[in-house]
Coordinates of C-alpha atoms in Angstrom, one line a residue:
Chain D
X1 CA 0.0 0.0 0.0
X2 CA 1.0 3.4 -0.7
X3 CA 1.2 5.9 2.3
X4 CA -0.6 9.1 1.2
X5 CA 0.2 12.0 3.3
X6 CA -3.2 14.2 3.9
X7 CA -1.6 16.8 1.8
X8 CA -2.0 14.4 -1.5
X9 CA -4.9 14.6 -3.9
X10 CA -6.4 11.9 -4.3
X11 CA -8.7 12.8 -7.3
X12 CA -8.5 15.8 -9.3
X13 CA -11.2 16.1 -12.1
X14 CA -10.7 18.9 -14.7
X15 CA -13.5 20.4 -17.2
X16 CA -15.3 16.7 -18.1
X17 CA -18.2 16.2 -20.2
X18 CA -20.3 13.5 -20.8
X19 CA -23.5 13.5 -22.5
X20 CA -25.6 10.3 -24.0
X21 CA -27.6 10.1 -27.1
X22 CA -31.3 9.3 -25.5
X23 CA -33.4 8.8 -28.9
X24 CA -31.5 10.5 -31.7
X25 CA -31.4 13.7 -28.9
X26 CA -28.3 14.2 -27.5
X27 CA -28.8 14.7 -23.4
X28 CA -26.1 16.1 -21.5
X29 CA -25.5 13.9 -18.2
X30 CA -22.3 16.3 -17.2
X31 CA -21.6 19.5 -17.8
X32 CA -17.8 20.9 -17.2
X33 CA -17.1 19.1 -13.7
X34 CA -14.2 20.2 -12.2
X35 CA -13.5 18.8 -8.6
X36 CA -10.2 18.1 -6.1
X37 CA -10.2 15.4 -3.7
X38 CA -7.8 15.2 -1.1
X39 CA -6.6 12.1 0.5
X40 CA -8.1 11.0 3.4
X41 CA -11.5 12.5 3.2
X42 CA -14.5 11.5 3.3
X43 CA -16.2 13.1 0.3
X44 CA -19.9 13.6 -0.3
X45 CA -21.5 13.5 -3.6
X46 CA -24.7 14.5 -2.8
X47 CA -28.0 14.7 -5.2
X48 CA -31.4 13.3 -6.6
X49 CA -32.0 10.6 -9.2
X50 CA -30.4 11.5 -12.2
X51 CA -28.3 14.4 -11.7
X52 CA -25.2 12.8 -13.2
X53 CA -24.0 10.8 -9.6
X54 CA -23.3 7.5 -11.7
X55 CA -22.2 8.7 -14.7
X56 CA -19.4 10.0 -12.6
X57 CA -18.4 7.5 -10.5
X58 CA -18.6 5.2 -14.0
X59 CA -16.1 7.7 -15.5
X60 CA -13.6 8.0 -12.3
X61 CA -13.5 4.0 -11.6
X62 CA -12.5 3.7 -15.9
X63 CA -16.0 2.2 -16.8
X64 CA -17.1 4.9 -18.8
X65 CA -14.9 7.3 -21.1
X66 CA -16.0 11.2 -20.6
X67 CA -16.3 13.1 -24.2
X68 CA -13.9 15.2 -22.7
X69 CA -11.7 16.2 -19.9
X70 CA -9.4 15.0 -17.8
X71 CA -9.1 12.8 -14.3
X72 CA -6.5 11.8 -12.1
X73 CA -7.2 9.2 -10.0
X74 CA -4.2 7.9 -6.6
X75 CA -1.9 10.2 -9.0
X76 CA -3.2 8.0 -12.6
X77 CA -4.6 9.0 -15.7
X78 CA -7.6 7.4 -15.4
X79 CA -8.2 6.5 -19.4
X80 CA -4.3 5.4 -20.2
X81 CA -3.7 4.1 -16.8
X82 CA -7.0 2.4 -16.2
X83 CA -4.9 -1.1 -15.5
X84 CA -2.8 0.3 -13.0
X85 CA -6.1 2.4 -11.2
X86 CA -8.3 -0.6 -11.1
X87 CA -6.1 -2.4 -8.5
X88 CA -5.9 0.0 -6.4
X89 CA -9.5 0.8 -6.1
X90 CA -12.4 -0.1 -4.9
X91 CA -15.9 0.0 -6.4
X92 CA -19.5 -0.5 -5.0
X93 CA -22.0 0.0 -7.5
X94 CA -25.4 1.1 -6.7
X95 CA -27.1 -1.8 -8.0
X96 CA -26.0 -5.3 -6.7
X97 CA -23.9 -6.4 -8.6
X98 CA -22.2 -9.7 -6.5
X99 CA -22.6 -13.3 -8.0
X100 CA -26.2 -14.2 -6.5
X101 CA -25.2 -18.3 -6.9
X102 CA -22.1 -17.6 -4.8
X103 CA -22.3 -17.5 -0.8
X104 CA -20.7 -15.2 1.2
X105 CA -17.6 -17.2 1.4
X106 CA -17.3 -17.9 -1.8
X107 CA -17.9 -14.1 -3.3
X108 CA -15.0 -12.9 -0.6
X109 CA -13.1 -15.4 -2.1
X110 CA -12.9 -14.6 -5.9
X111 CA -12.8 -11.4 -5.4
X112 CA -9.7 -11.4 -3.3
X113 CA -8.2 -13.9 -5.8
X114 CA -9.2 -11.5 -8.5
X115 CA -6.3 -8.9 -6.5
X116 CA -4.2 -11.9 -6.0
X117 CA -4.9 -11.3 -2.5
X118 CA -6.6 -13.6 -0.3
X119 CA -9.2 -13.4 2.3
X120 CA -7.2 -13.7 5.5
X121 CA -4.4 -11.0 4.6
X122 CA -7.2 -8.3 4.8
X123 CA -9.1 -9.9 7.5
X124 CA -8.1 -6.7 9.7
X125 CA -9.9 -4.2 7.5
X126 CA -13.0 -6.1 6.9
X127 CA -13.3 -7.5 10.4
X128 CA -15.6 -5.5 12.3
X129 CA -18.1 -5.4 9.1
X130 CA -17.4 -9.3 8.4
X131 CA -18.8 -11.0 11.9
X132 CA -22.0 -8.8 11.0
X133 CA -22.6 -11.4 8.2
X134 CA -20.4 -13.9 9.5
X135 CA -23.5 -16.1 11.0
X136 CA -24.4 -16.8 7.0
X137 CA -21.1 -17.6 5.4
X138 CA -22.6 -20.2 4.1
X139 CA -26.0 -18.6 2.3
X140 CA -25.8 -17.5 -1.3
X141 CA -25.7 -13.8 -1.9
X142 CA -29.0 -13.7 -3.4
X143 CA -30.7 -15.0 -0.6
X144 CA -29.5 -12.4 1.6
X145 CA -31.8 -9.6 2.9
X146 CA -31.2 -6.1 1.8
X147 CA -28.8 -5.2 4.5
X148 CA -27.2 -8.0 4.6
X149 CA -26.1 -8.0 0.7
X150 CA -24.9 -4.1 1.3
X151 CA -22.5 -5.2 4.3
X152 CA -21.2 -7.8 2.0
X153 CA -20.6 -5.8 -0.9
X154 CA -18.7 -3.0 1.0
X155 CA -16.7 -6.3 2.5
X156 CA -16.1 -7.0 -1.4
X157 CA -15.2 -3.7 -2.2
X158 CA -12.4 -3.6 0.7
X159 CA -11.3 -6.8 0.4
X160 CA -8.0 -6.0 -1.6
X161 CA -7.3 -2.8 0.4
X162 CA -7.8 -0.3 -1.8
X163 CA -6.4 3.3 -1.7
X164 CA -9.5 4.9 -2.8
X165 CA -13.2 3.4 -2.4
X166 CA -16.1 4.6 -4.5
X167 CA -19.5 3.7 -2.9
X168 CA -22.1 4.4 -5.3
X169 CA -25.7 5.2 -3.4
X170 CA -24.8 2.6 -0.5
X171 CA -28.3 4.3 1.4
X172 CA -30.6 4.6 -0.8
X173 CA -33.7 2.9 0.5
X174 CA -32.1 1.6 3.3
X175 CA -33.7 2.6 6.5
X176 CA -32.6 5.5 8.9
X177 CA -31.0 3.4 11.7
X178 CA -29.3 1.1 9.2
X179 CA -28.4 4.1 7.2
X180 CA -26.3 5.6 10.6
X181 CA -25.1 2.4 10.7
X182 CA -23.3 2.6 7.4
X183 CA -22.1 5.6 7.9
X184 CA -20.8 4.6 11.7
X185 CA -18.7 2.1 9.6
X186 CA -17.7 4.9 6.8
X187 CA -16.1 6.8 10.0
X188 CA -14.1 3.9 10.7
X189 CA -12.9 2.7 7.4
X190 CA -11.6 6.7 6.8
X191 CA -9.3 6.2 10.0
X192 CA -7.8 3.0 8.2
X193 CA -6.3 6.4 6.3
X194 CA -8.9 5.2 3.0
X195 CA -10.5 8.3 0.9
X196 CA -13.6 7.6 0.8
X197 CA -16.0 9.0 -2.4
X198 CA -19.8 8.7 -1.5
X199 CA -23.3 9.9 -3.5
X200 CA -26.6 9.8 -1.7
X201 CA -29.6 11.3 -2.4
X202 CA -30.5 11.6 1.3
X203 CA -29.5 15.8 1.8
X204 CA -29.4 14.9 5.7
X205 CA -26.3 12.7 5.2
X206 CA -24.3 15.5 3.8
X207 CA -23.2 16.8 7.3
X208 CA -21.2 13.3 7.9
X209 CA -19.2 14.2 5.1
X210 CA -15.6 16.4 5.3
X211 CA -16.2 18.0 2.0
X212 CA -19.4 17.7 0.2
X213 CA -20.4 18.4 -3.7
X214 CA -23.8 19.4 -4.9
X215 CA -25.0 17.9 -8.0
X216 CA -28.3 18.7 -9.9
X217 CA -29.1 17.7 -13.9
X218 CA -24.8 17.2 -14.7
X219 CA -24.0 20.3 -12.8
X220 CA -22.2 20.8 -9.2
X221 CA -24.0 23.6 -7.7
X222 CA -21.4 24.3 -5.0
X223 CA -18.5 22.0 -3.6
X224 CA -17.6 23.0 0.2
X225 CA -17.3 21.7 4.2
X226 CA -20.9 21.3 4.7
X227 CA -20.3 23.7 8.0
X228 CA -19.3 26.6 5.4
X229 CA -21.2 25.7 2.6
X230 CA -24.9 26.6 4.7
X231 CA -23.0 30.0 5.5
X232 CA -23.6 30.9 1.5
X233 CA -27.4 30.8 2.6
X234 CA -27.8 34.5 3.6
X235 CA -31.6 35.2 3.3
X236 CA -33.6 35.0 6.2
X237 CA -34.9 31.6 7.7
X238 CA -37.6 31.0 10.1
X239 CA -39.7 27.9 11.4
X240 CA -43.0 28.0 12.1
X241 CA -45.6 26.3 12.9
X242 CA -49.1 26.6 13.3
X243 CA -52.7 24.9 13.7
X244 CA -53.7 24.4 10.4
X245 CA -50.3 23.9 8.1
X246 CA -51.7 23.5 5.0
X247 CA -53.5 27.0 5.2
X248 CA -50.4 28.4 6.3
X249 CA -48.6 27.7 3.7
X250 CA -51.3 28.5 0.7
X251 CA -51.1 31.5 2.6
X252 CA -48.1 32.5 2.8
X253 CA -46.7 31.5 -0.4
X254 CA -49.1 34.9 -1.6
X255 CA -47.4 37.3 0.8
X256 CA -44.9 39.5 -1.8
X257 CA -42.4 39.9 1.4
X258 CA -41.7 35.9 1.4
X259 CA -39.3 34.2 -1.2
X260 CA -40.3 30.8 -1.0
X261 CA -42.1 28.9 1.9
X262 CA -42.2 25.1 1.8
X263 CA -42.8 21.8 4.3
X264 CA -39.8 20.7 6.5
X265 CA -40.8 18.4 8.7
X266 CA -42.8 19.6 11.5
X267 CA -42.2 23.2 10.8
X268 CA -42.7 24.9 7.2
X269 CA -39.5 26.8 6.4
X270 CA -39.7 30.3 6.0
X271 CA -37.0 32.3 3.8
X272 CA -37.7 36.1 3.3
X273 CA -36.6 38.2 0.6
X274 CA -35.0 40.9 3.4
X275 CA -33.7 41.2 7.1
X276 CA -36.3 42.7 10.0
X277 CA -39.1 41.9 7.5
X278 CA -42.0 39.5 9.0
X279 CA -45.2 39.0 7.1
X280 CA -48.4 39.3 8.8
X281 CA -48.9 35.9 10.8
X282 CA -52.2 34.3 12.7
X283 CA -51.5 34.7 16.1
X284 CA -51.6 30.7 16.8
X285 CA -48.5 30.7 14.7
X286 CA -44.7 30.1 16.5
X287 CA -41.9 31.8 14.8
X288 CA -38.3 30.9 15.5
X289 CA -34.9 31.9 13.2
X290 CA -33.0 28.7 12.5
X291 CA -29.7 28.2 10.7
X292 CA -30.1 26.7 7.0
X293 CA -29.3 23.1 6.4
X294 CA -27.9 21.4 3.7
X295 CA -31.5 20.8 2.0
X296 CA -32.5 23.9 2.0
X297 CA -29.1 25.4 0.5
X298 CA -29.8 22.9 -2.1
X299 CA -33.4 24.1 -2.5
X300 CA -32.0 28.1 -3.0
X301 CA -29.3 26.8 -4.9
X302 CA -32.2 25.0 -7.3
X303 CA -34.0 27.8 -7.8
X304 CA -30.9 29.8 -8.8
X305 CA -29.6 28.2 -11.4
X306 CA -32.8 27.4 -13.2
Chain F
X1 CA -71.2 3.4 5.1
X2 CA -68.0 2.7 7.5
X3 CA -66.0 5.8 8.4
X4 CA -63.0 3.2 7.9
X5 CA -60.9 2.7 4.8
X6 CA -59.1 -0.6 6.4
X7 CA -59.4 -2.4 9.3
X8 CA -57.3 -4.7 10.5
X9 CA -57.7 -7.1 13.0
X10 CA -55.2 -9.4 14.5
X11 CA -53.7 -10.0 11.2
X12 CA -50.3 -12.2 10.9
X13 CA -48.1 -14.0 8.1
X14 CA -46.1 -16.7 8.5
X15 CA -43.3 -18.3 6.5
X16 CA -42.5 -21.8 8.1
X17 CA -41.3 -21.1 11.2
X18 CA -40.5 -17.3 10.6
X19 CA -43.7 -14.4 11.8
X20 CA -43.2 -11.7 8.7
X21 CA -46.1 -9.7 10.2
X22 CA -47.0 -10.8 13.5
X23 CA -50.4 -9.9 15.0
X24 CA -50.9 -6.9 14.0
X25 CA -54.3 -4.8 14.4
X26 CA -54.8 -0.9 12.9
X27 CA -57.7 1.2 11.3
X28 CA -57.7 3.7 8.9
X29 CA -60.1 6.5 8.0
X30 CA -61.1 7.4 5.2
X31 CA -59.8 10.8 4.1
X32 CA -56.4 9.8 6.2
X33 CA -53.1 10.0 5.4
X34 CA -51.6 7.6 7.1
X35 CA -47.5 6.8 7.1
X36 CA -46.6 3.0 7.3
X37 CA -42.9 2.9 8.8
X38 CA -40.6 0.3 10.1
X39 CA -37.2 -0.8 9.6
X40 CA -36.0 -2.6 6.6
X41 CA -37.0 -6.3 7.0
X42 CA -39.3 -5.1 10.0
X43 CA -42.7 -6.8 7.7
X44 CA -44.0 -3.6 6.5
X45 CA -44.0 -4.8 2.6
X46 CA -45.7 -8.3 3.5
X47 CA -48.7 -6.6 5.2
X48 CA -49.3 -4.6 2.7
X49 CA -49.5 -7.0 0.0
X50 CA -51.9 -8.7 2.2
X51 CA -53.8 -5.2 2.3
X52 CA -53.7 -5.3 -1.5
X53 CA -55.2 -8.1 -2.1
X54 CA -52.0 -10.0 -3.2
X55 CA -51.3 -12.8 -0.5
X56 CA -53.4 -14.7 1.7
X57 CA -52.6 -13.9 5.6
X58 CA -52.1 -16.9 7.7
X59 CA -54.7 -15.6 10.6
X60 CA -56.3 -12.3 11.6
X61 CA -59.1 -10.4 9.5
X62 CA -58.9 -7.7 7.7
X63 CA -61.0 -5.5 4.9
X64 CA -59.8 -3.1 2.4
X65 CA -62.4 -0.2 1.0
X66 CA -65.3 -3.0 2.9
X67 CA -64.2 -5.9 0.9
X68 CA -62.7 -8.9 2.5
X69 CA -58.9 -9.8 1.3
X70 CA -59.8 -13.3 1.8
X71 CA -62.4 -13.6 0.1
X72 CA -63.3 -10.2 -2.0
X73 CA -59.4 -10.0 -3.1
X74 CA -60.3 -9.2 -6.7
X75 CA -62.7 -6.1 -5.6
X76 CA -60.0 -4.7 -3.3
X77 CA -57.7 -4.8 -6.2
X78 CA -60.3 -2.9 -8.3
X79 CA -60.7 -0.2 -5.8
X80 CA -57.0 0.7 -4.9
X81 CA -54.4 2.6 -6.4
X82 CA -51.0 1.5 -5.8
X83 CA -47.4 3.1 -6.8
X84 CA -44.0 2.3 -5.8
X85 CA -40.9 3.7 -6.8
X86 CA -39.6 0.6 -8.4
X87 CA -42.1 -0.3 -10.4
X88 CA -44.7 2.6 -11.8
X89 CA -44.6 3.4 -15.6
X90 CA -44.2 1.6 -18.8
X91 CA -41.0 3.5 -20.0
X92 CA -41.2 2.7 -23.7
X93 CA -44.9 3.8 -24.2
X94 CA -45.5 7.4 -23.9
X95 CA -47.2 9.6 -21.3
X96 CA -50.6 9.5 -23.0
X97 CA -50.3 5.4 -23.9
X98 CA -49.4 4.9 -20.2
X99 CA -52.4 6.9 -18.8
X100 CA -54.7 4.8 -21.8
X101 CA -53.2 1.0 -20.8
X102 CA -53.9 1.5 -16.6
X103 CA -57.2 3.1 -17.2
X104 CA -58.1 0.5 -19.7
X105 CA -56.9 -2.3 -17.1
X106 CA -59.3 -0.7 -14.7
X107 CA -62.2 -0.9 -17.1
X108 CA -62.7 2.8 -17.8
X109 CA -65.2 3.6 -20.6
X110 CA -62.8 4.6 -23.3
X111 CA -65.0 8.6 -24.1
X112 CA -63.8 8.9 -20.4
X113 CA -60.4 8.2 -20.6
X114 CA -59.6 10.8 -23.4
X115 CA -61.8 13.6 -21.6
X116 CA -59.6 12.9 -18.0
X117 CA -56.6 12.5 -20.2
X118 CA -56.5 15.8 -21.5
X119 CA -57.7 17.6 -18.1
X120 CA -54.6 15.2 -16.3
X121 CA -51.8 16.5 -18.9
X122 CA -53.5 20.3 -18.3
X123 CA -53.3 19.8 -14.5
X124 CA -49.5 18.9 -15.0
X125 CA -48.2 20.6 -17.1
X126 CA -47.5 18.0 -18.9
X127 CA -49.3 18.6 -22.5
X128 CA -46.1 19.0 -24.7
X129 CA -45.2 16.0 -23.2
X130 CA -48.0 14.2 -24.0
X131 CA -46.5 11.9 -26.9
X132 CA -42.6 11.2 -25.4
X133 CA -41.6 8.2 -24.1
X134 CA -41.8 8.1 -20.4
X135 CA -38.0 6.8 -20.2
X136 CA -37.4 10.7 -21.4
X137 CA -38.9 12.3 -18.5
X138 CA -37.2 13.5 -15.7
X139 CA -37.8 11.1 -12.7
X140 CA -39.6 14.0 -10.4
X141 CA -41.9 14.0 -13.2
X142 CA -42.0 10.7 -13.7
X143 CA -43.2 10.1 -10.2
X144 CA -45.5 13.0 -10.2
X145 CA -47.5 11.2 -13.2
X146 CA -47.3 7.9 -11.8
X147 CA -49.2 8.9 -8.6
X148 CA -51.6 10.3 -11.1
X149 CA -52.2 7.6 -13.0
X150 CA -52.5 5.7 -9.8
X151 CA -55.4 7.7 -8.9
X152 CA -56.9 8.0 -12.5
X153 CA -59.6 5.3 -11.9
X154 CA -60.5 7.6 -8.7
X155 CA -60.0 4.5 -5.7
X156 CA -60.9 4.4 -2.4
X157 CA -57.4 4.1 -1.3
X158 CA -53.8 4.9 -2.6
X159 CA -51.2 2.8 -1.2
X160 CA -47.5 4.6 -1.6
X161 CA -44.5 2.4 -1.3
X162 CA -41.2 5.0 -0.9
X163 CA -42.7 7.2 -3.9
X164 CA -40.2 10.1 -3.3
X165 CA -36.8 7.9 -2.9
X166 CA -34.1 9.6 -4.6
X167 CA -36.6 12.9 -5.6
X168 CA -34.9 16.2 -5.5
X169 CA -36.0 18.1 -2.2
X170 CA -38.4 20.4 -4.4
X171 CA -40.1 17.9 -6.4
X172 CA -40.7 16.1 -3.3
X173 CA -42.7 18.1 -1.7
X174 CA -44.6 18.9 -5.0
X175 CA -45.5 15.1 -4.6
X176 CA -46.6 16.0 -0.9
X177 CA -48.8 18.7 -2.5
X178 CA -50.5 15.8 -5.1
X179 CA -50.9 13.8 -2.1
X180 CA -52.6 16.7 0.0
X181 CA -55.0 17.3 -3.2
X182 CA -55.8 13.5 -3.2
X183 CA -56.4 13.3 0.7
X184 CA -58.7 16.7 0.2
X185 CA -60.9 14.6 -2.3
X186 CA -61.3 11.7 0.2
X187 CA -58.7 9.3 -1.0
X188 CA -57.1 7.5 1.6
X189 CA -53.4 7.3 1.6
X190 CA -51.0 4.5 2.5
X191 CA -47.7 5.5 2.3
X192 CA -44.2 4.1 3.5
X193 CA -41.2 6.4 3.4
X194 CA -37.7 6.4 4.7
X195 CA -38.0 10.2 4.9
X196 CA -38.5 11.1 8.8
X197 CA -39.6 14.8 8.0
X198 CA -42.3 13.2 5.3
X199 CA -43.2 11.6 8.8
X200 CA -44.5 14.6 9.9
X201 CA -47.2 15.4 6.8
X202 CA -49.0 12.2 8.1
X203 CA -52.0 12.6 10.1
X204 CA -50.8 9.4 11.9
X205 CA -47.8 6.8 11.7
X206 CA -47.4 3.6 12.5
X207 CA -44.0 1.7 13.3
X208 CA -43.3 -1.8 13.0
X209 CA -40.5 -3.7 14.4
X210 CA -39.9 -7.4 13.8
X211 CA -43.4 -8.1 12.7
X212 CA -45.4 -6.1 15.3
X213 CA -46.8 -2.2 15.4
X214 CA -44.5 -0.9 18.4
X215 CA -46.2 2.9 18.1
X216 CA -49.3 4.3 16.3
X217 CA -50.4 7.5 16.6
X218 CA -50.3 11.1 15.3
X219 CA -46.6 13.0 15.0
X220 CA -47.2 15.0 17.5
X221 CA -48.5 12.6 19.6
X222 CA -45.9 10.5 19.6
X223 CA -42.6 12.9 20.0
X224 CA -44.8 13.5 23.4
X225 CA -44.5 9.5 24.0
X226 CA -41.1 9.1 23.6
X227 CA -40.1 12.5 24.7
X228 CA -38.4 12.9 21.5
X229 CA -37.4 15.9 19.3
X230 CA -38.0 14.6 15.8
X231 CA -39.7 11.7 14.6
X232 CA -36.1 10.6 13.7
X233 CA -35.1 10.5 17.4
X234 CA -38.7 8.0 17.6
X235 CA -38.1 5.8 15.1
X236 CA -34.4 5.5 16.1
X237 CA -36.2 4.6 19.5
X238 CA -38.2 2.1 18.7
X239 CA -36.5 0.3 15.4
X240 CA -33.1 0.0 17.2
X241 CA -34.9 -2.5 19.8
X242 CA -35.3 -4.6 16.6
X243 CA -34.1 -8.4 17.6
X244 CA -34.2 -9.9 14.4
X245 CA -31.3 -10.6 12.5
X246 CA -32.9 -9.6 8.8

């Protein structure tokens, strides 16, 4: 393994495009994507359905040339070095993508043997995620429930200790306490000194990341800490709440002073065009100012580039 | 007329030796919108493909829009809408063929279809759009149709599974808007969501770990219970008691 120091790069993409011919119309899927990595982070890729997420991880793990651009990848030219770069990283798709006929065993096995590693020299790394599963070594992959598959994918993914490891959408539709799970398991593989790359569509997740980037239809809206990147918010925010919510905000959404009113949970969100400027409120209604999150950054940022 | 969309009574599945849904007993009003949550594995999609109309239960009753789902299966089926995010449109026929094949399956007279077609596309926005291929929508409006189309025959019930995974945050709550539309109307709505704030734009919420409803009530109702925050910080409570090994 090579020792990275934190001041390395681990990825460094420069102006890339990619776009697909859907029909006989060409659709862009990225537009001039321009990101720096460094080693040892845990980096966020963070957007809906579509936004470009997988195209990119397909074009940084050398499964998908880019129309142009360029990518370095652990200090390699990702499309004349691709040989080199696919030993050293590791790749879990968003789909499953294990041999379903194969158990548990079996699947740790060939892939290790695809490294020319074996399963016992990397024991270490995969331990604490291994004796999750470790009850049903014996049970082929496709019999395995949701979770249970994910664990031993990212146990795949590891198995050759990679320098870099790209986990494509490891939440999505997994449930909230096996999602903090996951990322419980995340914070300890980045202390193994791995830089970790991970999309989700799940905007909460983006404060466990380092450094985050915002992706919407092939374009990163803004690439930041997550702590600094809410500080670009600078309108007005307020939660309330009131009796009747849905009246509140068909209300609301009239009033010329507010910018944009939508549901967030309990509260409705409240962002107004200017400072020291309240609209007219029922009196039932509770007003506090709250500090943006992620979501709604990505909400203003949305709206902005549209 | 019941004032009940579903009631459920005692209701369990079984699988050899393992309890998927384990006595379970709920009702639902009509009009409500009601959340269905649990944990991954926790037996929330095999009750409600009992609900549907698509497997037997074991024990336990349980009626859907007043029918049976032992023995009145094929009227629950004809007075539901259901829409998941897996499986909703045909992608290689168009908007207007997909809207024409599901109210055709649910035996709409064929003058009414193209009168509701045409008022559907209006209300979305979705009139130059008419005659693309559904694979060259974007997915927020993908789902946004699908919910309508799963509400085109105009059932007694809607049931959800995850609609909004992987939405962007505005077109999600869009969908929340086409859901409070539907609820206004007097549709009831089932819906499961790993979203904890959509939680919260459920009149009430159920939980289910390993097989059993832990908590049912309204959001409000139970952050009091648990003395929790969010409903996050509840269903953290209750799902990480889970014993079963998935």
């Amino acid at each position: 393994m090579v020792k990275l120091n934190s001041s390395d790069i681990a990825i460094k993409v420069t102006a890339v495009n990619k776009s697909y011919i859907v029909g006989k119309k060409k659709t862009p899927a990225l537009e001039n994507i321009n990101l720096t990595i460094q080693a040892g982070t845990l980096f966020g890729l963070i957007g809906p359905d579509g936004s470009g997420k997988t195209s990119l991880f397909r074009i940084l793990t050398s499964l998908l040339l880019p129309d142009s651009g360029e990518i370095w990848v652990d200090g390699l030219n990702v499309i004349t070095e691709y040989k080199k770069l696919r030993k050293r990283i590791g790749y879990m798709p968003g789909k499953f993508s294990l041999y379903t006929d194969l158990t548990i065993k079996e699947n740790l096995d060939f892939f290790a043997s695809l490294f020319g590693t074996s399963f016992e020299e990397n024991y270490d790394l995969i331990k604490d995620l291994y004796v999750q599963i470790e009850p049903f070594k014996d049970r082929r992959a496709g019999q395995l429930s949701g979770g249970m598959k994910q664990k031993l994918a990212l146990c795949c993914a590891l198995i050759h200790r990679p320098t870099i490891l790209f986990l494509d959408e490891p939440t999505t539709g997994v449930d909230a306490v096996s999602r903090k799970e996951f990322w419980e398991i995340l914070q300890s593989l980045k202390k193994e000194g791995i830089t970790i790359l991970v999309s989700t569509p799940y905007m909460d997740e983006a404060t466990l990341c380092d450094q985050v980037a915002l992706i919407q239809e092939g374009k990163i809206l803004d690439v930041d800490t997550p702590a600094q990147m809410v500080n670009k918010f600078t309108n007005p925010i307020y939660a309330i709440k009131g009796a009747n919510m849905l009246q509140l905000l068909r209300e609301l959404e009239k009033d010329p002073s507010v910018e944009r009113i939508y549901p967030f949970g309990e509260h409705h969100h409240l962002v107004m065009k200017e400072k020291d400027v309240l609209p007219v409120l029922p009196l039932s209604v509770t007003i506090n100012k709250i500090k943006p999150n992620i979501e709604d950054l990505f909400i203003h940022l949305m709206q902005h580039h549209e | 007329m019941n004032k009940n969309a579903i009631v459920v009574n005692n209701l369990s599945k079984q699988f050899g030796q393992f309890k998927a849904v384990d006595d379970i007993s709920f009702e639902v009003a009509k009009g409500e919108i009601f959340g269905f949550l649990g944990a991954n594995g926790a037996g929330k999609t095999t009750a409600m493909k009992m609900l549907c109309g698509l497997s037997m239960p074991t024990s336990g009753q349980a009626s859907v829009a007043g029918f049976d789902v032992y023995k009145e299966n094929e009227s629950i089926k004809k007075n539901i809408g259901y829409m998941s995010q897996k499986f909703s449109l045909y992608e290689d026929l168009t908007v207007r063929e997909n809207i024409k094949f599901y109210a055709g399956i649910y035996g709409i007279a064929p003058q009414k279809i193209k009168d509701k077609t045409n008022q559907l596309l209006q209300q979305l926005v979705l009139e130059k759009e008419a005659d693309m291929l559904v694979s060259q929508l974007p997915l927020g409006w993908k789902q946004k149709l699908a919910f309508s189309v799963a509400i085109f025959h105009e059932p007694q019930i809607v049931f959800l599974d995850e609609p909004t995974g992987g939405v962007d945050p505005i077109t999600r709550r869009e969908f929340w808007n086409l859901i409070y539309d539907a609820a206004a109307i007097g549709i009831t709505i089932f819906v499961t969501t790993h979203y904890m704030d959509e939680a919260e734009y459920c009149n009430r919420v159920s939980i289910m770990v390993d097989g059993k409803i832990e908590a049912l009530d309204s959001p409000g109702n139970l952050k009091k219970t648990f003395n929790a925050k969010s409903m996050d910080e509840v269903f953290l409570h209750l799902a990480r008691k889970a014993k079963r090994i998935e």
